Coordinates of C-alpha atoms in Angstrom, one line a residue:
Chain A
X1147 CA 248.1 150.0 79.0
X1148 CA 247.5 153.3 79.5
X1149 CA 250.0 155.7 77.4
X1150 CA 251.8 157.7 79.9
X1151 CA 253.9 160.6 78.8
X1152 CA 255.3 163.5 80.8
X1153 CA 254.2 166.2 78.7
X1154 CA 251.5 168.4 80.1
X1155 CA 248.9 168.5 77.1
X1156 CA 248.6 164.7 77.0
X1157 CA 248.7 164.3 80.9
X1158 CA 245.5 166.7 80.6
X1159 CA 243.8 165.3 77.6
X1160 CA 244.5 161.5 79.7
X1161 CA 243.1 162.8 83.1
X1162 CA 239.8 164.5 81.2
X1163 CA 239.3 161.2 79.3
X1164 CA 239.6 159.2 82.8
X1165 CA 237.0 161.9 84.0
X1166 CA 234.7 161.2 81.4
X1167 CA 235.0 157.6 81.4
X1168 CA 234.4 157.5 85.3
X1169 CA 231.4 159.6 84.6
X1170 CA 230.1 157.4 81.9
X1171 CA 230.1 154.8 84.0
X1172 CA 228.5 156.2 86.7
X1173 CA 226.1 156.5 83.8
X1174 CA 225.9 160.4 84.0
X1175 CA 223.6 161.7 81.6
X1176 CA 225.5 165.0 81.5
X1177 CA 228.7 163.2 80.4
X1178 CA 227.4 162.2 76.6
X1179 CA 227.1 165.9 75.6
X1180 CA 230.8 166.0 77.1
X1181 CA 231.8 163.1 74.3
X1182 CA 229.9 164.2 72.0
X1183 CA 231.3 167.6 72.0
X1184 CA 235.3 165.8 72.0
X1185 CA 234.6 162.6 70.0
X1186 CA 232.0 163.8 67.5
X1187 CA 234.6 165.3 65.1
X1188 CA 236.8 162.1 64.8
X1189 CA 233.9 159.8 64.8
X1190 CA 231.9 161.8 62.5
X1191 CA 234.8 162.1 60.1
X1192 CA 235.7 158.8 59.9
X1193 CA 232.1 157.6 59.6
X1194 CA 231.5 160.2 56.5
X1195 CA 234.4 158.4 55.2
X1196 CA 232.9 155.0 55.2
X1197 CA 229.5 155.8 54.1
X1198 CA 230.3 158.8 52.1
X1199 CA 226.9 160.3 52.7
X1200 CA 226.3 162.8 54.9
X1201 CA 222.4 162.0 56.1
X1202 CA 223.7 157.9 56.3
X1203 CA 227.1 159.2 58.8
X1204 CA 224.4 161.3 61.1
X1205 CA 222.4 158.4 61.2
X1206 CA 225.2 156.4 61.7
X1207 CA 226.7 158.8 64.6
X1208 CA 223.1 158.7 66.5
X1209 CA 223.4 154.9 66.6
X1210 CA 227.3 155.0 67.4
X1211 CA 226.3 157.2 70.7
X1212 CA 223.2 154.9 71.8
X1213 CA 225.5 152.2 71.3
X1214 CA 227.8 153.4 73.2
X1215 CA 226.1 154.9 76.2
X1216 CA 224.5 151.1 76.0
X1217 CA 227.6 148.9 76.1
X1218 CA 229.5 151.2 78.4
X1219 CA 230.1 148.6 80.6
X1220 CA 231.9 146.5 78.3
X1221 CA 234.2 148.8 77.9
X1222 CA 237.8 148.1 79.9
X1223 CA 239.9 150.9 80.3
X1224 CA 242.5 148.5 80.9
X1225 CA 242.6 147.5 77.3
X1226 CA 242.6 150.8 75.5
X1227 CA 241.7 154.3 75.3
X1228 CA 238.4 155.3 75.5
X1229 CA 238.9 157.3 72.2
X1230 CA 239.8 153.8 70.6
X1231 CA 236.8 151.8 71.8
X1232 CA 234.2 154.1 70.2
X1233 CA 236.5 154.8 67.6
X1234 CA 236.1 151.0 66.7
X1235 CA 231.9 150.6 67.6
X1236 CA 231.4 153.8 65.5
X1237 CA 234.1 152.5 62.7
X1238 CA 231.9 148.8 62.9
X1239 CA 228.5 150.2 62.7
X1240 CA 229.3 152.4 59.2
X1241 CA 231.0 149.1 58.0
X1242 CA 227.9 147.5 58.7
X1243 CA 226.2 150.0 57.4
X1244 CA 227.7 150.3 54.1
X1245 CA 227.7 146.3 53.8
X1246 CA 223.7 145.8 54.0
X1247 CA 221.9 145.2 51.7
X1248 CA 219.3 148.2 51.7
X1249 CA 222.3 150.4 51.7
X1250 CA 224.0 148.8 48.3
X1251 CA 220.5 148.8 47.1
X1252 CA 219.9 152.4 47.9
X1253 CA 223.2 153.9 46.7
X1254 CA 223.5 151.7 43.7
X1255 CA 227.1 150.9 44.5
X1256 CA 228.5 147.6 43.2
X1257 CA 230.8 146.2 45.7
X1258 CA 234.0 146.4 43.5
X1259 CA 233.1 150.0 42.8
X1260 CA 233.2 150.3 46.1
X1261 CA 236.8 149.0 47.1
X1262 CA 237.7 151.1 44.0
X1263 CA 236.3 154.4 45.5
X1264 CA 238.0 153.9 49.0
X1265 CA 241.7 153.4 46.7
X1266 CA 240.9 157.1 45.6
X1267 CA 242.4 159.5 48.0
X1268 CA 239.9 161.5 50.2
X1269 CA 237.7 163.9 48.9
X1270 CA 238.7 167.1 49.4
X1271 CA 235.4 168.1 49.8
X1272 CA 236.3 166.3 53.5
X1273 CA 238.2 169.2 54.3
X1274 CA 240.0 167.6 57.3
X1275 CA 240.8 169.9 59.9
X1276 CA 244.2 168.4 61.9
X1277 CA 246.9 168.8 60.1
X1278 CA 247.8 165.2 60.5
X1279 CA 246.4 164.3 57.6
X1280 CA 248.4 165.4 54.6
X1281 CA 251.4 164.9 56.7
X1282 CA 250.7 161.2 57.2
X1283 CA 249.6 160.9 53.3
X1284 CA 253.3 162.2 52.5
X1285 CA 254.6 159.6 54.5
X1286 CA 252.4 157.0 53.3
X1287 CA 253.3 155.4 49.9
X1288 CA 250.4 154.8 47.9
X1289 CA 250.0 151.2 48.0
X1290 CA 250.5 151.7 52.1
X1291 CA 247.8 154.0 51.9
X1292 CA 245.6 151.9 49.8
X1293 CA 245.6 149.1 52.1
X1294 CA 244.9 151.0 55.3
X1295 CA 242.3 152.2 54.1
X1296 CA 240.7 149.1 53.1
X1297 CA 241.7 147.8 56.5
X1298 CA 240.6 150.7 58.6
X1299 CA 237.4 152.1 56.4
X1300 CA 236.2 149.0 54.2
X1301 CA 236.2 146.8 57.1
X1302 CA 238.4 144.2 55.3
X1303 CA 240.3 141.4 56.5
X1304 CA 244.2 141.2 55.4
X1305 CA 243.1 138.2 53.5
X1306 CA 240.1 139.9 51.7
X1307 CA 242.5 143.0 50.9
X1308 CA 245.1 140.4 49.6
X1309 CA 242.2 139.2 46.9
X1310 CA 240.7 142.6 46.5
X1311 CA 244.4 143.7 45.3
X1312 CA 245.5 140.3 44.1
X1313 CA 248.6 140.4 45.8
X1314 CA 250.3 137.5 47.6
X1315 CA 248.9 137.8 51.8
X1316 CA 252.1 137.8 52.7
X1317 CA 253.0 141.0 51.2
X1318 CA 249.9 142.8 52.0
X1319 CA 250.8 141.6 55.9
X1320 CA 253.9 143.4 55.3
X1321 CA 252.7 146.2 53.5
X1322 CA 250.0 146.4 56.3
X1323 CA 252.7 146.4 59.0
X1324 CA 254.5 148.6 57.5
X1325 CA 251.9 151.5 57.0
X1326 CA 250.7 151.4 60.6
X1327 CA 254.7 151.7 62.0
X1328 CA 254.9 154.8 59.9
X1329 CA 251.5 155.9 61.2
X1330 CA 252.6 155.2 65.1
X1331 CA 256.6 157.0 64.3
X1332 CA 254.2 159.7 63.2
X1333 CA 252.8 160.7 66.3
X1334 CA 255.9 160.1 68.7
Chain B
X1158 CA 256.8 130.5 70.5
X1159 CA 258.4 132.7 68.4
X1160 CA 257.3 136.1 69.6
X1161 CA 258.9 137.8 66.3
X1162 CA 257.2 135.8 64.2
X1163 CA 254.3 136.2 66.3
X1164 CA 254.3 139.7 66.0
X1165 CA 254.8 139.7 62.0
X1166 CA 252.1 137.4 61.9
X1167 CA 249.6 139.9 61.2
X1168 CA 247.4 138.7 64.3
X1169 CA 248.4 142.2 66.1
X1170 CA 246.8 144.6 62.8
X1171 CA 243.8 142.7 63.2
X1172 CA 243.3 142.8 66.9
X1173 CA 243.8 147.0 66.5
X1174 CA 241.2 146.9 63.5
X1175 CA 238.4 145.1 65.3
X1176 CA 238.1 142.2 63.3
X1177 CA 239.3 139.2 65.2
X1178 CA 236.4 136.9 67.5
X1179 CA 236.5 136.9 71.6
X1180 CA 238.6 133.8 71.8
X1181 CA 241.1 135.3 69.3
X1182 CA 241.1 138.7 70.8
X1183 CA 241.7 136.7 74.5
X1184 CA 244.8 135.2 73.2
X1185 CA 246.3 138.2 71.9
X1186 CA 245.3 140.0 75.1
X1187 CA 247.2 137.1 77.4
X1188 CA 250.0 137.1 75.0
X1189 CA 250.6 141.0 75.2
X1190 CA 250.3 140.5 79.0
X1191 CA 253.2 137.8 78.9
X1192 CA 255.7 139.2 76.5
X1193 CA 256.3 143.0 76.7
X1194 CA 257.6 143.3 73.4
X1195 CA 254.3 142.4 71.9
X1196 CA 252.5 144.6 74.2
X1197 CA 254.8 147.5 72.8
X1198 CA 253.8 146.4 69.2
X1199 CA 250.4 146.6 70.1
X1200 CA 250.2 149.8 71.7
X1201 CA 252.0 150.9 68.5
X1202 CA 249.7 150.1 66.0
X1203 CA 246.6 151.0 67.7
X1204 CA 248.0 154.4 68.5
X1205 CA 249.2 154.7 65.0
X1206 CA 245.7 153.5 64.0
X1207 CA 243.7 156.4 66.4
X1208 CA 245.9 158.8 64.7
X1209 CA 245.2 158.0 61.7
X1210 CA 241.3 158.1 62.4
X1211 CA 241.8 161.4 64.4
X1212 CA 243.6 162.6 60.9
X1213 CA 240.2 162.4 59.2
X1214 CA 238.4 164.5 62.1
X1215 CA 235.4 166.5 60.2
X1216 CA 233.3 168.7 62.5
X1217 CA 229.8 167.7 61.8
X1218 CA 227.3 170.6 61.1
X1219 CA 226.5 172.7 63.6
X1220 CA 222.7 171.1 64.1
X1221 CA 223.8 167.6 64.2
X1222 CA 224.9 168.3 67.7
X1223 CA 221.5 169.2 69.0
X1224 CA 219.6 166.7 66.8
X1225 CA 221.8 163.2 67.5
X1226 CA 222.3 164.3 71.9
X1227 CA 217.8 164.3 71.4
X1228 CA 217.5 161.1 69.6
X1229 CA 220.0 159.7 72.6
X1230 CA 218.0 161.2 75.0
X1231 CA 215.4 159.7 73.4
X1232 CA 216.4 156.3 73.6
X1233 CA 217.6 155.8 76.9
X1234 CA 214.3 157.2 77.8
X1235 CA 212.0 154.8 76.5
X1236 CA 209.1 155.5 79.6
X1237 CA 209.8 159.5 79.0
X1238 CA 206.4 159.1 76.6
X1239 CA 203.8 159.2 79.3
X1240 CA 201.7 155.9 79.7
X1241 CA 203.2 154.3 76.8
X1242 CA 206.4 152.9 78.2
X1243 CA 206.0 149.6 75.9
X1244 CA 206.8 151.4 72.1
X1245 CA 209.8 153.8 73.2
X1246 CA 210.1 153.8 69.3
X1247 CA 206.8 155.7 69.0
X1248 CA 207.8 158.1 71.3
X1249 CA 208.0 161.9 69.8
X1250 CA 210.9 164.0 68.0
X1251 CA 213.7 162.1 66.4
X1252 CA 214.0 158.7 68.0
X1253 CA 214.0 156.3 65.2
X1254 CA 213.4 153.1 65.5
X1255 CA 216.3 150.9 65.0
X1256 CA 218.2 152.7 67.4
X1257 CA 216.4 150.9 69.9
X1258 CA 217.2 148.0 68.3
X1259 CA 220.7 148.0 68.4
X1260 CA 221.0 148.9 72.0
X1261 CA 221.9 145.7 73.6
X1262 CA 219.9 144.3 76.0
X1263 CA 218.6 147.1 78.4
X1264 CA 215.5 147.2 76.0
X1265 CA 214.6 143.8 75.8
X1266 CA 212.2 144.1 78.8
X1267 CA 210.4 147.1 76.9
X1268 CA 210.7 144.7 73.3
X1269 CA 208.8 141.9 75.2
X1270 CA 206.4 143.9 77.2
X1271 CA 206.0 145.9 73.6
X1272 CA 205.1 142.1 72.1
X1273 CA 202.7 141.3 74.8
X1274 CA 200.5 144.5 74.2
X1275 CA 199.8 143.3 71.0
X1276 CA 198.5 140.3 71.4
X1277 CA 195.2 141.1 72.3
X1278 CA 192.2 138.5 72.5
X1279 CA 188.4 140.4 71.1
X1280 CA 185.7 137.8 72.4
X1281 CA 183.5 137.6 69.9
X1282 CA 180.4 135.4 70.5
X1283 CA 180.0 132.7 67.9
X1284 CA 176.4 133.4 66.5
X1285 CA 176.5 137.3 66.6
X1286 CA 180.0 137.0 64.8
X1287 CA 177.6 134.9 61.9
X1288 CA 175.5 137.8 62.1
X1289 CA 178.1 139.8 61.5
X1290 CA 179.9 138.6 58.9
X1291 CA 176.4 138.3 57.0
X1292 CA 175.7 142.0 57.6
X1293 CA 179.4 142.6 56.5
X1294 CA 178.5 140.9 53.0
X1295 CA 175.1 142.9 52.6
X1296 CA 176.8 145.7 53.5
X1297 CA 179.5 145.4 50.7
X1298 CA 176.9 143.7 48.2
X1299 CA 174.5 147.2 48.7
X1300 CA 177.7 149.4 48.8
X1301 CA 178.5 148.0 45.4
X1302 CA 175.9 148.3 43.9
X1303 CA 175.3 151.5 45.3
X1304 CA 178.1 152.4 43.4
X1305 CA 177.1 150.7 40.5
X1306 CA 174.4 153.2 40.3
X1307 CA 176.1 155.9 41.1
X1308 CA 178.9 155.7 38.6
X1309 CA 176.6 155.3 36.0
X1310 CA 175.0 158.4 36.6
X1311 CA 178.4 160.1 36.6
X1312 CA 179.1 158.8 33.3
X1313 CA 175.3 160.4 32.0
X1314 CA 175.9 163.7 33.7
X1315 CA 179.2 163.6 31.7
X1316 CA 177.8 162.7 28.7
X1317 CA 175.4 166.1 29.3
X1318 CA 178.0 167.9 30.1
X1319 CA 179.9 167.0 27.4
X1320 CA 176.9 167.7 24.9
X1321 CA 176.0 171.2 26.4
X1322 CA 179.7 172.4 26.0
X1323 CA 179.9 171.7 22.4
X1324 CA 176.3 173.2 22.0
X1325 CA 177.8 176.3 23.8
X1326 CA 181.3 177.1 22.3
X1327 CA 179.4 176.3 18.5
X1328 CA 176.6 179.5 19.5
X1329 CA 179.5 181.3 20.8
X1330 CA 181.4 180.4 17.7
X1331 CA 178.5 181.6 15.4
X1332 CA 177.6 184.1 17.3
X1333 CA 181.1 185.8 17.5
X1334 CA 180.7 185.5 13.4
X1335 CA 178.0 187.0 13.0
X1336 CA 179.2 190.3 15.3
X1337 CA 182.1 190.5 12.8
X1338 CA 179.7 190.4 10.2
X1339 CA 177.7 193.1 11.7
X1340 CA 180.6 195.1 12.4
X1341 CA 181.9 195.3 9.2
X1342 CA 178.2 196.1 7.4
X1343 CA 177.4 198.9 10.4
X1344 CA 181.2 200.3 9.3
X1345 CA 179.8 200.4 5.2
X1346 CA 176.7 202.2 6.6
X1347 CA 178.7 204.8 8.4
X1348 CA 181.5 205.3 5.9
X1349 CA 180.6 208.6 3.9
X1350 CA 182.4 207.4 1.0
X1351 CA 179.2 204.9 0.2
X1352 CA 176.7 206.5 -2.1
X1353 CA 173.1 205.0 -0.6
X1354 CA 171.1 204.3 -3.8
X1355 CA 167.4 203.2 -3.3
X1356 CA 165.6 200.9 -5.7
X1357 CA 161.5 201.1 -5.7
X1358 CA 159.5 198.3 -6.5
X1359 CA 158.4 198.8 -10.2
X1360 CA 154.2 198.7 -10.7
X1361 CA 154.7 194.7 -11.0
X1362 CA 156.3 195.1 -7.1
X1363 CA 155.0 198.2 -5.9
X1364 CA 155.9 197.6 -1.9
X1365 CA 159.3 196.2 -3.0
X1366 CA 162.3 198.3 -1.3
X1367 CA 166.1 197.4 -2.1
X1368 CA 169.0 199.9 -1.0
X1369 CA 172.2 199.3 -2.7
X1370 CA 175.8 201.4 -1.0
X1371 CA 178.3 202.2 -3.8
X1372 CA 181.3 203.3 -2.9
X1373 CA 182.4 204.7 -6.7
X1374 CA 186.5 204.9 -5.3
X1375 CA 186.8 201.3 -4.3
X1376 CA 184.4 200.1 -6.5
X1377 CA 182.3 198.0 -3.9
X1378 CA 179.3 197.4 -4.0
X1379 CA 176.6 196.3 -1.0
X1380 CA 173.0 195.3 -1.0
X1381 CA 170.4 196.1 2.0
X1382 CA 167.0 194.9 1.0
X1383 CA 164.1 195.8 2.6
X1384 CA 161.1 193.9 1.3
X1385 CA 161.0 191.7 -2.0
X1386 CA 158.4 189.5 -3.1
X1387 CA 159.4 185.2 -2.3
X1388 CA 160.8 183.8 -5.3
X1389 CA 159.8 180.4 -6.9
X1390 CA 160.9 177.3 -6.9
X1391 CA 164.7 177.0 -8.9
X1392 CA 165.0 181.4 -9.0
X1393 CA 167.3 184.2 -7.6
X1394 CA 167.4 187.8 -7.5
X1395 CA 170.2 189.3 -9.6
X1396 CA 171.5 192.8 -9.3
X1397 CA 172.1 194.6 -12.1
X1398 CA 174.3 198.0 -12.5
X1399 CA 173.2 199.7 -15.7
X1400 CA 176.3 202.2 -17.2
X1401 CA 175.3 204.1 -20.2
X1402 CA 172.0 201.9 -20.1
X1403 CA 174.3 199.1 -20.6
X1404 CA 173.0 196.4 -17.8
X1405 CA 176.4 195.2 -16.0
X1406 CA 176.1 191.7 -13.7
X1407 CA 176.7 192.7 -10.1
X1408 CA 176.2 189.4 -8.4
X1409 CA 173.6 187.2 -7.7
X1410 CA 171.6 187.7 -4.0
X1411 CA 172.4 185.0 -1.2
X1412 CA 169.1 183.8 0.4
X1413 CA 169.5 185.6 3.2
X1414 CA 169.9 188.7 1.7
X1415 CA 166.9 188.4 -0.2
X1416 CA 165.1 187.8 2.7
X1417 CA 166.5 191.0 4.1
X1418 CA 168.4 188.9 7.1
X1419 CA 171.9 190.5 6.3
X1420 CA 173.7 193.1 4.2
X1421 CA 175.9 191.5 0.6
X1422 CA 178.6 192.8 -0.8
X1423 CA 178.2 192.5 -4.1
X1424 CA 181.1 192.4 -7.2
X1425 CA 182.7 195.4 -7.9
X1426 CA 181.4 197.7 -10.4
X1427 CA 183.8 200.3 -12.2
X1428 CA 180.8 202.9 -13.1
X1429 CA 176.8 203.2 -12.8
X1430 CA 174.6 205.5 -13.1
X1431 CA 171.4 202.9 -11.7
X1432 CA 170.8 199.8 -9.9
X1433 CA 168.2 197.3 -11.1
X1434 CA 167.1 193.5 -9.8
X1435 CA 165.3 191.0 -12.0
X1436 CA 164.2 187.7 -11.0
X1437 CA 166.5 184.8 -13.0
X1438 CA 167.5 181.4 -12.4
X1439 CA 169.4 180.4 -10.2
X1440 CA 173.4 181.2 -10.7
X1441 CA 172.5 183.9 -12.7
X1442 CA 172.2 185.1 -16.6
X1443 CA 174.4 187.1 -19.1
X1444 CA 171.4 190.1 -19.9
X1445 CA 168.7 190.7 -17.4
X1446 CA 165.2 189.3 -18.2
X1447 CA 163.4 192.6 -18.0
X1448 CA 159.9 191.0 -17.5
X1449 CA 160.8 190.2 -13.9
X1450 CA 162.3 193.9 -13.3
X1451 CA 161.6 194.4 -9.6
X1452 CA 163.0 197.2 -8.3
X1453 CA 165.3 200.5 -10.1
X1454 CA 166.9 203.6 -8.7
X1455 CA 169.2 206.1 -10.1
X1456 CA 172.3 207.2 -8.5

């Protein structure tokens, strides 16, 4: 399931991520600083966007890498990319995160407020560095937007989003659908 | 099975965003495996979804780096602590605790060796533990009362305290009055422009010594007495100034004065040529009783 692609770059960036992955699983000690030093930025960012607080995503990132060193050997390469799996256990642990209790306690944030603040666009004190970013938001319409992000960083279901939004689940399904096909025509 | 409809079911989204269970997530994986198409559409949205995440990339701070590769360390390590391989949590510099919590199950042999420390039997014979326990509560009986005593004192010593504070700042206060007193009398005795006029006893007083400073610019008048004879019961010295042998009041004497303690100023007097006292009652008459003259002295 591998993507293969002719073009050098990616052929690189694949064979260094089978590297690491082989080494990972040979449970080479060495190999974390390796991730950490290529994954950190993309987990980190997208952890700071769930939590919002920058001591809660470190926090959050130390647990994401003892997770993952831990339940390397779940991880089939068959299924995905490397990049995607740790994406996802980093992406579940802020959800978590944000959704206990102590947390809602501590930061005082009601859990409408808090659907409410992922619908805002990203702070711009997030400063992210690929360009990607404003290009996909141009592409994105804002109610595509709005649900991905309650998809991807609230860690809601279609159907929660569809009563978050109070809109029909069908068209949040399709508006869902939609988003993500502009976000995969993106990157061809 | 309608793999179209399958597709825009919505089932795909879910498996990319993590949320569906293992026997949901099996299905989808067996479908994929049966129907390119779907497998396409899956590959699709996940890679649209990584990009998405890589879109948000924010290089954590520079110290981050050193500070979460540690706490790993840390926790994989859990026996790097020498001889305390049972509380990895305990072990030093930034480990924290729930980390080893959440690492699945290579831990749990350290968790339950970590549980079994702490249960921990003390065999403690049944008599001497009576003993005990009685020497516990005469212990805490004499420590309270022991503290009983001891506050009480506290609160006395306060109390002194307390008593010998106000004591001090009222001399200080009185004695800081009585310098400003001083002061101003020693600066009338220096200043030349007071005329010192001394009034002898008369034969009815003959050891009786009064000195009076007149200052004839401003007026003022001061009394220094040296020796005068104790009043009676219900009397006062008054000071007279006599102009033109007209007898002019110029105040009646405080105690303290009379009893040559402290320099007066008396009330102003426009113009005198003498200074007399006469013994009157007390606040003082209109014209001097001259029976009870005791002292007079000419400018």
């Amino acid at each position: 399931m591998l993507p293969v692609s002719a073009s050098t770059p990616e052929s690189v960036a694949l064979e260094t991520e089978i590297q690491l992955v082989q080494r990972l699983r040979d449970r080479d000690e060495g190999a974390m600083t390796i991730f950490y030093d290529k994954y950190s930025a993309a987990l980190y960012g997208v952890i700071l966007r769930i939590v919002k607080k920058e001591e809660t995503a470190e926090d959050v990132l130390q647990e994401a890498m003892v997770k993952i060193w831990h339940s390397f050997p779940s991880y089939d390469a068959s299924k995905g990319r490397l990049f995607t799996w740790v994406m996802n256990v980093s992406r579940n642990l802020a959800i978590d995160k944000i959704r206990s209790r102590q947390y809602r306690v501590s930061s005082r944030t009601q859990p409408i407020e808090e659907s409410a603040a992922l619908r805002q666009a990203a702070e711009p004190s997030f400063r992210p560095e690929h360009i990607g970013l404003q290009e996909m938001t141009r592409q994105l319409n804002p109610d595509q937007r709005q649900i991905v992000d309650l998809l991807y960083f609230g860690g809601f279901t279609q159907s929660e989003v569809a009563e978050e939004l109070n809109l029909p689940l069908g068209t949040v399904k399709t508006r869902a659908r939609a988003a993500i096909k502009v976000l995969s025509k993106l990157i061809r | 099975m309608d793999i179209q409809e399958y597709i825009e079911s919505g089932i795909l989204e879910e498996y990319a965003l993590g949320v569906l269970g293992e026997v949901e997530r099996a299905e989808v994986e067996r479908i994929a495996r049966e129907h390119p198409v779907v497998d396409q559409e899956l590959k699709e949205i996940v890679s649209g979804l990584d990009a998405y995440a890589e879109a948000h990339a924010v290089t954590p701070p520079a110290a981050l780096r050193e500070r979460v590769l540690a706490a790993w360390e840390q926790s994989i390590r859990p026996g790097q602590a020498p001889a305390n391989p049972a509380a990895p949590a305990e072990t030093p510099v930034v480990a924290l605790p729930r980390m080893v919590a959440s690492s699945a199950p290579e831990p749990a042999a350290a968790a339950t060796a970590a549980s079994e420390a702490v249960v921990r039997q003390m065999p403690v014979p049944g008599s001497g533990r009576r003993w005990m326990i009685a020497a516990s509560v005469a212990l805490l009986v004499l420590s309270g009362l022991g503290n009983y005593l001891l506050y009480n004192r506290l609160k006395e010593t306060e109390a002194n305290l307390q008593v010998a504070q106000t004591e001090q700042s009222r001399y200080a206060a009185t004695q800081k009055a009585a310098l400003n007193e001083r002061d101003q009398q020693l600066a009338v005795l220096r200043n030349e422009a007071f005329q010192p006029v001394d009034l002898k006893g008369t034969p009815k007083a003959p050891e009786a010594l009064a000195r009076v400073y007149y200052n004839a610019r401003t007026k003022a008048v001061y009394v220094d007495v040296r020796n005068l004879p104790a009043l009676p019961e219900g009397k006062q010295y008054q000071l007279w100034a006599l102009d033109n042998g007209k007898p002019v009041d110029a105040g009646m004497l405080a105690d303290a004065t009379a009893s040559g303690d402290s320099i007066q100023q008396m009330k102003n007097i426009a113009s005198a040529q003498a200074f007399a006292m006469t013994v009157e009652d007390i606040g003082g008459v209109e014209s001097p009783t001259m029976s009870t003259l005791t002292v007079i002295g000419n400018i």
